[in-house]
PDB file of C-alpha atoms and ligand atoms in Angstrom:
ATOM      1  CA  UNK A   1      -0.050   0.058  -0.046  1.00 51.00           C
ATOM      2  CA  UNK A   2       1.482   3.442  -1.017  1.00 51.00           C
ATOM      3  CA  UNK A   3       1.760   6.272   1.673  1.00 54.00           C
ATOM      4  CA  UNK A   4      -1.035   8.147   0.116  1.00 51.00           C
ATOM      5  CA  UNK A   5      -3.491   5.083   0.111  1.00 48.00           C
ATOM      6  CA  UNK A   6      -2.512   4.447   3.750  1.00 50.00           C
ATOM      7  CA  UNK A   7      -3.228   8.020   4.632  1.00 55.00           C
ATOM      8  CA  UNK A   8      -6.617   7.620   2.981  1.00 83.00           C
ATOM      9  CA  UNK A   9      -7.758   4.814   5.186  1.00 96.00           C
ATOM     10  CA  UNK A  10      -9.521   6.471   8.166  1.00 97.00           C
ATOM     11  CA  UNK A  11      -8.278   5.878  11.550  1.00 98.00           C
ATOM     12  CA  UNK A  12     -10.264   6.661  14.824  1.00 98.00           C
ATOM     13  CA  UNK A  13      -7.851   6.979  17.756  1.00 98.00           C
ATOM     14  CA  UNK A  14      -9.042   6.168  21.425  1.00 98.00           C
ATOM     15  CA  UNK A  15      -6.489   7.027  24.118  1.00 98.00           C
ATOM     16  CA  UNK A  16      -6.873   7.470  27.685  1.00 96.00           C
ATOM     17  CA  UNK A  17      -5.854   6.078  31.299  1.00 94.00           C
ATOM     18  CA  UNK A  18      -6.405   2.432  32.583  1.00 89.00           C
ATOM     19  CA  UNK A  19      -9.991   1.343  33.118  1.00 88.00           C
ATOM     20  CA  UNK A  20     -11.508   4.321  31.253  1.00 93.00           C
ATOM     21  CA  UNK A  21     -13.210   1.767  29.153  1.00 92.00           C
ATOM     22  CA  UNK A  22     -11.232   2.021  25.983  1.00 95.00           C
ATOM     23  CA  UNK A  23     -11.319  -1.702  25.261  1.00 94.00           C
ATOM     24  CA  UNK A  24     -15.140  -2.034  25.634  1.00 94.00           C
ATOM     25  CA  UNK A  25     -15.868   1.160  23.613  1.00 97.00           C
ATOM     26  CA  UNK A  26     -13.300   0.386  21.032  1.00 97.00           C
ATOM     27  CA  UNK A  27     -14.432  -3.110  20.412  1.00 96.00           C
ATOM     28  CA  UNK A  28     -18.260  -1.810  20.084  1.00 96.00           C
ATOM     29  CA  UNK A  29     -17.275   1.187  17.797  1.00 98.00           C
ATOM     30  CA  UNK A  30     -15.248  -1.047  15.469  1.00 97.00           C
ATOM     31  CA  UNK A  31     -17.967  -3.604  15.049  1.00 95.00           C
ATOM     32  CA  UNK A  32     -20.589  -0.791  14.460  1.00 97.00           C
ATOM     33  CA  UNK A  33     -18.278   0.673  11.793  1.00 97.00           C
ATOM     34  CA  UNK A  34     -17.112  -2.739  10.447  1.00 96.00           C
ATOM     35  CA  UNK A  35     -13.603  -1.444  11.059  1.00 97.00           C
ATOM     36  CA  UNK A  36     -10.513  -3.283  12.085  1.00 96.00           C
ATOM     37  CA  UNK A  37      -9.401  -2.913  15.749  1.00 97.00           C
ATOM     38  CA  UNK A  38      -5.810  -2.459  17.231  1.00 97.00           C
ATOM     39  CA  UNK A  39      -5.752  -3.121  21.045  1.00 97.00           C
ATOM     40  CA  UNK A  40      -1.948  -1.593  21.481  1.00 98.00           C
ATOM     41  CA  UNK A  41      -1.984  -2.187  25.246  1.00 97.00           C
ATOM     42  CA  UNK A  42      -2.040  -6.127  24.383  1.00 98.00           C
ATOM     43  CA  UNK A  43       1.083  -5.589  22.251  1.00 98.00           C
ATOM     44  CA  UNK A  44       2.984  -4.067  25.484  1.00 98.00           C
ATOM     45  CA  UNK A  45       1.378  -6.631  27.730  1.00 98.00           C
ATOM     46  CA  UNK A  46       2.689  -9.502  25.327  1.00 98.00           C
ATOM     47  CA  UNK A  47       6.114  -8.165  25.428  1.00 98.00           C
ATOM     48  CA  UNK A  48       6.120  -7.893  29.207  1.00 98.00           C
ATOM     49  CA  UNK A  49       4.797 -11.308  29.324  1.00 97.00           C
ATOM     50  CA  UNK A  50       7.475 -12.823  26.811  1.00 97.00           C
ATOM     51  CA  UNK A  51      10.218 -11.151  28.753  1.00 97.00           C
ATOM     52  CA  UNK A  52       8.968 -12.447  32.032  1.00 96.00           C
ATOM     53  CA  UNK A  53       8.912 -16.188  30.434  1.00 95.00           C
ATOM     54  CA  UNK A  54      12.357 -15.568  29.276  1.00 96.00           C
ATOM     55  CA  UNK A  55      13.715 -14.773  32.627  1.00 96.00           C
ATOM     56  CA  UNK A  56      14.446 -11.179  31.502  1.00 97.00           C
ATOM     57  CA  UNK A  57      14.883  -8.505  34.189  1.00 96.00           C
ATOM     58  CA  UNK A  58      12.431  -5.758  33.019  1.00 96.00           C
ATOM     59  CA  UNK A  59      14.988  -3.029  33.957  1.00 95.00           C
ATOM     60  CA  UNK A  60      17.345  -4.372  31.424  1.00 97.00           C
ATOM     61  CA  UNK A  61      16.441  -2.134  28.556  1.00 98.00           C
ATOM     62  CA  UNK A  62      18.572  -3.912  25.979  1.00 98.00           C
ATOM     63  CA  UNK A  63      17.390  -7.291  26.763  1.00 98.00           C
ATOM     64  CA  UNK A  64      13.659  -6.268  26.871  1.00 98.00           C
ATOM     65  CA  UNK A  65      14.200  -4.562  23.473  1.00 98.00           C
ATOM     66  CA  UNK A  66      15.498  -7.572  21.922  1.00 98.00           C
ATOM     67  CA  UNK A  67      12.432  -9.356  23.207  1.00 98.00           C
ATOM     68  CA  UNK A  68      10.159  -6.602  21.729  1.00 98.00           C
ATOM     69  CA  UNK A  69      11.920  -7.051  18.355  1.00 97.00           C
ATOM     70  CA  UNK A  70      11.700 -10.714  18.418  1.00 97.00           C
ATOM     71  CA  UNK A  71       8.402 -11.917  20.054  1.00 97.00           C
ATOM     72  CA  UNK A  72       5.795 -13.107  17.758  1.00 97.00           C
ATOM     73  CA  UNK A  73       2.287 -11.582  18.569  1.00 97.00           C
ATOM     74  CA  UNK A  74      -0.791 -12.824  16.861  1.00 96.00           C
ATOM     75  CA  UNK A  75      -4.350 -11.718  17.578  1.00 95.00           C
ATOM     76  CA  UNK A  76      -6.879 -14.437  16.778  1.00 95.00           C
ATOM     77  CA  UNK A  77     -10.533 -13.965  16.433  1.00 88.00           C
ATOM     78  CA  UNK A  78     -12.283 -17.220  17.587  1.00 85.00           C
ATOM     79  CA  UNK A  79     -14.767 -18.327  14.916  1.00 84.00           C
ATOM     80  CA  UNK A  80     -17.570 -18.454  17.481  1.00 82.00           C
ATOM     81  CA  UNK A  81     -17.249 -14.607  17.845  1.00 77.00           C
ATOM     82  CA  UNK A  82     -15.844 -14.808  21.515  1.00 82.00           C
ATOM     83  CA  UNK A  83     -12.866 -12.851  23.020  1.00 86.00           C
ATOM     84  CA  UNK A  84      -9.935 -12.281  20.410  1.00 92.00           C
ATOM     85  CA  UNK A  85      -7.005 -14.591  21.693  1.00 96.00           C
ATOM     86  CA  UNK A  86      -3.641 -13.125  21.964  1.00 97.00           C
ATOM     87  CA  UNK A  87      -0.951 -15.635  21.008  1.00 97.00           C
ATOM     88  CA  UNK A  88       2.607 -15.009  22.139  1.00 98.00           C
ATOM     89  CA  UNK A  89       5.306 -16.942  20.612  1.00 97.00           C
ATOM     90  CA  UNK A  90       2.792 -19.654  19.949  1.00 97.00           C
ATOM     91  CA  UNK A  91       1.201 -19.720  23.351  1.00 97.00           C
ATOM     92  CA  UNK A  92      -2.277 -18.450  24.076  1.00 97.00           C
ATOM     93  CA  UNK A  93      -1.693 -15.888  26.694  1.00 98.00           C
ATOM     94  CA  UNK A  94      -4.774 -14.040  26.536  1.00 96.00           C
ATOM     95  CA  UNK A  95      -5.701 -14.652  30.248  1.00 93.00           C
ATOM     96  CA  UNK A  96      -2.094 -14.181  31.490  1.00 95.00           C
ATOM     97  CA  UNK A  97      -1.608 -10.860  30.095  1.00 96.00           C
ATOM     98  CA  UNK A  98      -4.801  -9.482  31.520  1.00 91.00           C
ATOM     99  CA  UNK A  99      -3.809  -9.284  35.187  1.00 88.00           C
ATOM    100  CA  UNK A 100      -2.816  -6.209  36.842  1.00 85.00           C
ATOM    101  CA  UNK A 101       0.733  -7.551  37.375  1.00 89.00           C
ATOM    102  CA  UNK A 102       0.965  -7.901  33.756  1.00 94.00           C
ATOM    103  CA  UNK A 103      -0.418  -4.349  33.323  1.00 91.00           C
ATOM    104  CA  UNK A 104       2.256  -3.104  35.524  1.00 91.00           C
ATOM    105  CA  UNK A 105       4.773  -5.092  33.720  1.00 95.00           C
ATOM    106  CA  UNK A 106       3.681  -3.468  30.474  1.00 96.00           C
ATOM    107  CA  UNK A 107       3.881  -0.103  31.795  1.00 93.00           C
ATOM    108  CA  UNK A 108       7.355  -0.546  33.092  1.00 94.00           C
ATOM    109  CA  UNK A 109       8.758  -1.798  29.602  1.00 97.00           C
ATOM    110  CA  UNK A 110       6.482   0.836  27.758  1.00 96.00           C
ATOM    111  CA  UNK A 111       8.766   3.497  29.099  1.00 95.00           C
ATOM    112  CA  UNK A 112      11.828   2.212  27.166  1.00 97.00           C
ATOM    113  CA  UNK A 113      12.056   4.288  23.995  1.00 97.00           C
ATOM    114  CA  UNK A 114      13.400   1.386  21.916  1.00 98.00           C
ATOM    115  CA  UNK A 115      10.681  -0.889  22.949  1.00 98.00           C
ATOM    116  CA  UNK A 116       8.133   1.645  21.496  1.00 98.00           C
ATOM    117  CA  UNK A 117      10.196   1.948  18.234  1.00 98.00           C
ATOM    118  CA  UNK A 118      10.259  -1.600  17.859  1.00 98.00           C
ATOM    119  CA  UNK A 119       6.333  -1.849  18.201  1.00 98.00           C
ATOM    120  CA  UNK A 120       5.821   1.146  15.903  1.00 98.00           C
ATOM    121  CA  UNK A 121       5.676  -0.571  12.427  1.00 96.00           C
ATOM    122  CA  UNK A 122       3.620  -3.465  13.763  1.00 96.00           C
ATOM    123  CA  UNK A 123       1.004  -0.933  15.020  1.00 98.00           C
ATOM    124  CA  UNK A 124       0.946   1.009  11.749  1.00 97.00           C
ATOM    125  CA  UNK A 125       0.451  -2.225   9.816  1.00 96.00           C
ATOM    126  CA  UNK A 126      -3.093  -2.543  11.458  1.00 97.00           C
ATOM    127  CA  UNK A 127      -4.292   0.526   9.255  1.00 97.00           C
ATOM    128  CA  UNK A 128      -6.274  -1.319   6.543  1.00 97.00           C
ATOM    129  CA  UNK A 129      -9.479  -0.455   4.820  1.00 97.00           C
ATOM    130  CA  UNK A 130     -12.004   0.182   5.492  1.00 97.00           C
ATOM    131  CA  UNK A 131     -10.854   1.732   8.512  1.00 98.00           C
ATOM    132  CA  UNK A 132      -9.130   1.145  11.942  1.00 98.00           C
ATOM    133  CA  UNK A 133     -10.082   1.895  15.607  1.00 98.00           C
ATOM    134  CA  UNK A 134      -6.848   2.207  17.466  1.00 98.00           C
ATOM    135  CA  UNK A 135      -7.007   1.836  21.289  1.00 98.00           C
ATOM    136  CA  UNK A 136      -3.952   3.019  23.535  1.00 97.00           C
ATOM    137  CA  UNK A 137      -2.134   5.683  25.130  1.00 96.00           C
ATOM    138  CA  UNK A 138      -0.269   7.361  22.217  1.00 97.00           C
ATOM    139  CA  UNK A 139      -2.607   6.470  19.227  1.00 98.00           C
ATOM    140  CA  UNK A 140      -3.374  10.066  18.337  1.00 98.00           C
ATOM    141  CA  UNK A 141      -0.205  11.558  19.724  1.00 97.00           C
ATOM    142  CA  UNK A 142       2.555   9.388  18.105  1.00 97.00           C
ATOM    143  CA  UNK A 143       1.495   6.334  16.075  1.00 98.00           C
ATOM    144  CA  UNK A 144      -1.442   7.844  13.989  1.00 98.00           C
ATOM    145  CA  UNK A 145      -0.894  11.554  14.180  1.00 97.00           C
ATOM    146  CA  UNK A 146      -2.639  12.018  10.967  1.00 96.00           C
ATOM    147  CA  UNK A 147      -6.008  10.109  12.152  1.00 97.00           C
ATOM    148  CA  UNK A 148      -9.104  12.236  11.073  1.00 96.00           C
ATOM    149  CA  UNK A 149     -10.797  11.239  14.332  1.00 97.00           C
ATOM    150  CA  UNK A 150      -9.262  11.454  17.920  1.00 98.00           C
ATOM    151  CA  UNK A 151     -10.791  10.753  21.194  1.00 98.00           C
ATOM    152  CA  UNK A 152      -9.334  11.038  24.921  1.00 98.00           C
ATOM    153  CA  UNK A 153     -11.518   8.708  27.147  1.00 97.00           C
ATOM    154  CA  UNK A 154     -11.263   9.215  30.876  1.00 96.00           C
ATOM    155  CA  UNK A 155     -13.238   8.707  34.025  1.00 95.00           C
ATOM    156  CA  UNK A 156     -12.679   9.391  37.723  1.00 94.00           C
ATOM    157  CA  UNK A 157     -10.100   7.212  39.236  1.00 92.00           C
ATOM    158  CA  UNK A 158     -12.654   5.598  41.630  1.00 93.00           C
ATOM    159  CA  UNK A 159     -14.863   4.631  38.662  1.00 94.00           C
ATOM    160  CA  UNK A 160     -12.042   3.317  36.509  1.00 94.00           C
ATOM    161  CA  UNK A 161     -10.897   1.193  39.613  1.00 94.00           C
ATOM    162  CA  UNK A 162     -14.527  -0.287  39.988  1.00 93.00           C
ATOM    163  CA  UNK A 163     -14.821  -1.051  36.216  1.00 91.00           C
ATOM    164  CA  UNK A 164     -11.343  -2.882  36.269  1.00 88.00           C
ATOM    165  CA  UNK A 165     -12.377  -4.683  39.481  1.00 91.00           C
ATOM    166  CA  UNK A 166     -15.731  -6.037  37.833  1.00 90.00           C
ATOM    167  CA  UNK A 167     -13.620  -6.999  34.627  1.00 85.00           C
ATOM    168  CA  UNK A 168     -11.129  -8.917  36.553  1.00 85.00           C
ATOM    169  CA  UNK A 169     -13.537 -10.622  38.933  1.00 89.00           C
ATOM    170  CA  UNK A 170     -15.615 -11.644  35.862  1.00 88.00           C
ATOM    171  CA  UNK A 171     -12.605 -13.313  34.853  1.00 82.00           C
ATOM    172  CA  UNK A 172     -12.340 -15.423  38.274  1.00 86.00           C
ATOM    173  CA  UNK A 173      -9.323 -13.430  39.246  1.00 83.00           C
ATOM    174  CA  UNK A 174      -8.817 -12.531  42.862  1.00 84.00           C
ATOM    175  CA  UNK A 175      -8.529  -8.730  43.352  1.00 86.00           C
ATOM    176  CA  UNK A 176      -9.143  -6.255  46.053  1.00 91.00           C
ATOM    177  CA  UNK A 177     -10.730  -2.830  45.193  1.00 92.00           C
ATOM    178  CA  UNK A 178      -8.485  -0.771  47.287  1.00 91.00           C
ATOM    179  CA  UNK A 179      -5.151  -2.102  46.037  1.00 91.00           C
ATOM    180  CA  UNK A 180      -6.756  -1.964  42.425  1.00 90.00           C
ATOM    181  CA  UNK A 181      -7.211   1.744  42.758  1.00 93.00           C
ATOM    182  CA  UNK A 182      -3.494   2.379  44.057  1.00 93.00           C
ATOM    183  CA  UNK A 183      -2.198   0.114  41.284  1.00 90.00           C
ATOM    184  CA  UNK A 184      -4.131   2.041  38.652  1.00 90.00           C
ATOM    185  CA  UNK A 185      -3.069   5.507  40.091  1.00 91.00           C
ATOM    186  CA  UNK A 186       0.532   4.258  40.165  1.00 91.00           C
ATOM    187  CA  UNK A 187       0.349   3.051  36.507  1.00 90.00           C
ATOM    188  CA  UNK A 188      -1.314   6.297  35.152  1.00 91.00           C
ATOM    189  CA  UNK A 189       1.315   8.404  36.953  1.00 92.00           C
ATOM    190  CA  UNK A 190       3.981   6.394  35.378  1.00 91.00           C
ATOM    191  CA  UNK A 191       2.333   6.562  31.848  1.00 92.00           C
ATOM    192  CA  UNK A 192       1.796  10.229  32.053  1.00 93.00           C
ATOM    193  CA  UNK A 193       5.201  11.168  33.432  1.00 94.00           C
ATOM    194  CA  UNK A 194       7.276   9.247  31.145  1.00 94.00           C
ATOM    195  CA  UNK A 195       9.484  10.924  28.635  1.00 93.00           C
ATOM    196  CA  UNK A 196       8.381   9.075  25.589  1.00 94.00           C
ATOM    197  CA  UNK A 197       4.945   9.192  24.240  1.00 94.00           C
ATOM    198  CA  UNK A 198       3.458  10.164  27.549  1.00 94.00           C
ATOM    199  CA  UNK A 199      -0.232   9.753  28.253  1.00 94.00           C
ATOM    200  CA  UNK A 200      -1.955  13.089  27.319  1.00 95.00           C
ATOM    201  CA  UNK A 201      -4.910  14.091  24.988  1.00 96.00           C
ATOM    202  CA  UNK A 202      -3.666  14.455  21.382  1.00 97.00           C
ATOM    203  CA  UNK A 203      -4.186  18.015  19.930  1.00 96.00           C
ATOM    204  CA  UNK A 204      -7.674  18.445  18.682  1.00 94.00           C
ATOM    205  CA  UNK A 205      -8.783  15.188  20.409  1.00 97.00           C
ATOM    206  CA  UNK A 206     -12.475  15.107  21.816  1.00 96.00           C
ATOM    207  CA  UNK A 207     -12.312  14.391  25.647  1.00 97.00           C
ATOM    208  CA  UNK A 208     -15.055  12.314  26.818  1.00 97.00           C
ATOM    209  CA  UNK A 209     -15.319  11.878  30.560  1.00 96.00           C
ATOM    210  CA  UNK A 210     -17.357   8.684  30.990  1.00 95.00           C
ATOM    211  CA  UNK A 211     -17.917   8.924  34.677  1.00 95.00           C
ATOM    212  CA  UNK A 212     -21.474   7.802  35.235  1.00 94.00           C
ATOM    213  CA  UNK A 213     -22.217   7.170  31.611  1.00 95.00           C
ATOM    214  CA  UNK A 214     -23.871   4.003  30.402  1.00 94.00           C
ATOM    215  CA  UNK A 215     -21.607   2.150  27.647  1.00 95.00           C
ATOM    216  CA  UNK A 216     -24.408   2.532  25.046  1.00 97.00           C
ATOM    217  CA  UNK A 217     -24.180   6.427  25.446  1.00 97.00           C
ATOM    218  CA  UNK A 218     -20.430   6.501  25.135  1.00 97.00           C
ATOM    219  CA  UNK A 219     -20.540   4.439  22.089  1.00 98.00           C
ATOM    220  CA  UNK A 220     -23.087   6.699  20.489  1.00 97.00           C
ATOM    221  CA  UNK A 221     -20.924   9.733  21.485  1.00 97.00           C
ATOM    222  CA  UNK A 222     -17.801   8.299  19.956  1.00 97.00           C
ATOM    223  CA  UNK A 223     -19.664   7.149  16.739  1.00 97.00           C
ATOM    224  CA  UNK A 224     -21.100  10.566  16.447  1.00 96.00           C
ATOM    225  CA  UNK A 225     -17.654  11.928  16.001  1.00 94.00           C
ATOM    226  CA  UNK A 226     -16.787   9.673  12.985  1.00 94.00           C
ATOM    227  CA  UNK A 227     -20.197   9.827  11.317  1.00 87.00           C
ATOM    228  CA  UNK A 228     -20.856  13.531  11.350  1.00 77.00           C
TER     229      UNK A 228
HETATM  230  O1  C5P B 301      -4.317  -0.556  27.767  1.00 95.21           O
HETATM  231  P1  C5P B 301      -3.728  -1.414  28.710  1.00 95.21           P
HETATM  232  O2  C5P B 301      -4.081  -1.420  30.109  1.00 95.21           O
HETATM  233  O3  C5P B 301      -3.647  -2.865  28.036  1.00 95.21           O
HETATM  234  O4  C5P B 301      -2.206  -1.096  28.493  1.00 95.21           O
HETATM  235  C1  C5P B 301      -1.057  -1.625  29.395  1.00 95.21           C
HETATM  236  C2  C5P B 301      -0.024  -0.749  29.406  1.00 95.21           C
HETATM  237  O5  C5P B 301       0.733  -0.502  28.226  1.00 95.21           O
HETATM  238  C3  C5P B 301      -0.152   0.831  29.768  1.00 95.21           C
HETATM  239  O6  C5P B 301      -0.359   0.951  31.244  1.00 95.21           O
HETATM  240  C4  C5P B 301       0.835   1.646  29.166  1.00 95.21           C
HETATM  241  O7  C5P B 301       1.935   1.780  30.059  1.00 95.21           O
HETATM  242  C5  C5P B 301       1.293   0.566  28.070  1.00 95.21           C
HETATM  243  N1  C5P B 301       0.661   1.229  26.761  1.00 95.21           N
HETATM  244  C6  C5P B 301       1.522   2.241  26.006  1.00 95.21           C
HETATM  245  N2  C5P B 301       1.124   2.652  24.950  1.00 95.21           N
HETATM  246  C7  C5P B 301      -0.046   2.277  24.319  1.00 95.21           C
HETATM  247  C8  C5P B 301      -0.608   1.176  25.040  1.00 95.21           C
HETATM  248  C9  C5P B 301      -0.354   0.884  26.246  1.00 95.21           C
HETATM  249  O8  C5P B 301       2.383   2.770  26.726  1.00 95.21           O
HETATM  250  N3  C5P B 301      -0.273   2.662  23.032  1.00 95.21           N
END
């Protein structure tokens, strides 16, 4: 695909802090539009997981970078329409990468500039017709700066912790709401304070505070940005 054709494929970027509902909203919006979906957080989680499996110290930037460059990550949509599986070096790591520990590992390695560089082209390759919904922290600020539609989804820290709590509980994971809140706050703080691709709204992004908003209303609000 030529650069011009690539630019012509529309992208909707949905950035924001942990637990703001990006995953749920991005999936619903991509489905409604019939567009592709990029869960960029899953890539950072997968690299953190692969590094852990290889016994790599997450503070060893060179080793983690090599791991990011060589890890094979495949998203596989099950035929029955269930949750997309994340296959890391041939192993189905969907459940392992969803824990809060995996989130913290992802956040630690995501602060390494060379790791972000290693994942850049992979993320850009998701831009395919008829369009892409890209979910993450730097989709609108770094990876798809020319995206015609940009959203920054947020919610109060309490509400984000409650949502994450429900999600993890539904997966059968043992979690405590109070520790989840402090973990989420620590992760957001690190994501927002890092030098490379910090978490912040892209210029021109519509900021949507979803505190107290039902999912259907958020989806409708986001779809309106793309359609009108
Ligand atoms: O979105 P999710 O919670 O799966 O992301 C896990 C971590 O990966 C984030 O806390 C963040 O540090 C990192 N990340 C990132 N850039 C992205 C997506 C995720 O730095 N585009």
